[in-house]
Amino acid sequence: MGASGVVVLLAAALVACGAEDPSVEDRGASPVETGPVLTPAGAWESYPSAEVGGVLTQREGCLLLGSEVVVWPAGTTWDEEAGEVGLSDGTSAVLGEGFRGGGGHYEAATDLADVLDSAAVAELVAACVDRTSADGIVLVGP
């Protein structure tokens, strides 16, 4: 294959990947990869320290804590069978049960791209806010 053929294949590969499918490093855990758990692209250097809490529910493929879409710390897992979120420190949250922890509250319209270090993850959060008509967003700390 000549140089022009390689350029065409490379261009086709780039178009196929496109900006609509960001790399795993940019988007953190997505609902497709870890169920409904949304996490930042990487570990945060600091966390909000307000008390957060409420009953954990799942609606429209998104997790809510009370009436807010919840973003969990990096490393959080989802056990579909148990309906349980597992944080890296061993803490868990179970669907239908109350959860209390540290974190922070944000208005539903907040663009969290800088906080989450990923525009793609922020878009997933915004999509959950739209689908669920959530009152806000809550970030849970580890």
XYZ file of C-alpha atoms in Angstrom:
142
model
C 0.000 0.000 0.000
C 1.356 3.421 -0.922
C 1.687 6.455 1.314
C -1.608 7.876 0.043
C -3.410 4.651 1.016
C -2.016 4.846 4.549
C -3.148 8.469 4.838
C -6.670 7.520 3.701
C -6.843 4.638 6.216
C -5.533 6.850 9.008
C -8.061 9.562 8.154
C -10.872 6.991 8.097
C -9.806 5.649 11.489
C -9.757 9.142 12.970
C -13.212 9.919 11.589
C -14.531 6.614 12.942
C -13.239 7.470 16.426
C -14.319 11.094 16.221
C -14.871 13.620 18.977
C -18.212 11.998 19.827
C -16.381 9.016 21.359
C -13.824 10.438 23.796
C -11.061 8.236 25.146
C -11.551 6.354 28.384
C -9.054 8.683 30.049
C -11.264 11.671 29.214
C -14.601 10.306 30.232
C -13.961 8.352 33.404
C -16.454 5.606 34.098
C -19.580 5.825 32.017
C -22.952 4.210 32.684
C -22.162 1.682 29.943
C -18.957 0.553 31.677
C -20.050 0.534 35.332
C -23.821 0.530 35.298
C -25.348 3.805 36.416
C -22.294 4.937 38.430
C -20.861 8.267 37.231
C -17.325 9.158 38.332
C -14.800 11.879 37.509
C -12.062 11.177 34.967
C -9.534 10.746 37.800
C -9.113 11.113 41.531
C -9.843 14.581 42.896
C -7.130 16.432 44.778
C -9.670 17.868 47.218
C -13.321 17.234 47.956
C -16.227 19.387 49.049
C -16.853 18.794 52.747
C -20.570 19.399 53.201
C -22.775 16.624 54.512
C -24.686 14.879 51.749
C -27.351 12.261 52.097
C -30.662 10.830 51.096
C -32.223 7.657 49.794
C -30.366 6.151 46.832
C -32.655 5.552 43.855
C -32.235 4.693 40.192
C -34.280 6.462 37.538
C -33.855 6.569 33.766
C -30.521 4.746 34.073
C -29.130 7.299 36.542
C -28.454 7.173 40.275
C -29.945 9.856 42.495
C -29.285 10.655 46.114
C -32.537 12.196 47.250
C -33.552 14.403 44.309
C -30.012 14.989 42.981
C -27.946 13.143 40.374
C -24.971 11.678 42.195
C -21.330 11.658 41.061
C -19.202 9.160 42.966
C -15.429 9.258 43.573
C -13.072 7.593 41.091
C -12.774 3.868 41.789
C -16.435 3.442 42.749
C -18.021 0.187 41.582
C -21.554 -1.012 40.835
C -22.998 -4.415 41.779
C -26.068 -4.806 39.564
C -27.336 -7.929 41.334
C -27.177 -6.354 44.800
C -28.158 -2.855 43.611
C -25.136 -1.601 45.492
C -22.538 1.115 44.942
C -19.129 0.325 46.443
C -16.676 3.098 47.283
C -12.947 2.395 47.395
C -12.854 2.957 51.181
C -15.279 0.062 51.733
C -18.353 2.264 52.219
C -21.420 1.161 50.282
C -24.771 2.587 49.267
C -27.718 0.336 48.467
C -30.703 1.177 46.270
C -33.721 2.072 48.377
C -31.673 2.756 51.509
C -30.382 5.940 53.084
C -26.803 7.065 52.558
C -24.833 9.775 54.380
C -21.361 11.029 53.630
C -19.251 14.014 52.755
C -19.431 15.900 49.497
C -21.009 18.914 47.910
C -24.210 20.117 46.278
C -24.435 21.949 42.940
C -27.333 23.474 41.036
C -28.737 21.302 38.252
C -27.542 23.690 35.530
C -23.924 23.737 36.766
C -21.314 22.806 34.144
C -18.998 20.499 36.070
C -16.421 19.974 33.289
C -13.640 21.673 35.269
C -14.587 20.033 38.571
C -14.774 16.567 36.988
C -11.744 17.225 34.765
C -13.722 15.999 31.755
C -16.253 17.632 29.465
C -17.490 14.175 28.459
C -18.284 13.132 32.040
C -19.953 16.501 32.662
C -22.144 15.842 29.598
C -23.166 12.453 31.030
C -24.094 14.147 34.314
C -26.078 16.850 32.480
C -27.887 14.168 30.462
C -28.904 12.427 33.707
C -30.135 15.741 35.125
C -32.243 16.253 31.991
C -33.619 12.685 31.859
C -34.545 12.604 35.547
C -35.549 16.260 36.030
C -33.232 16.231 39.054
C -33.179 19.215 41.393
C -29.384 19.296 41.469
C -26.112 17.406 41.432
C -24.307 15.967 44.425
C -20.640 14.992 44.477
C -19.854 12.308 47.037
C -16.369 12.292 48.531
C -14.425 9.182 49.469
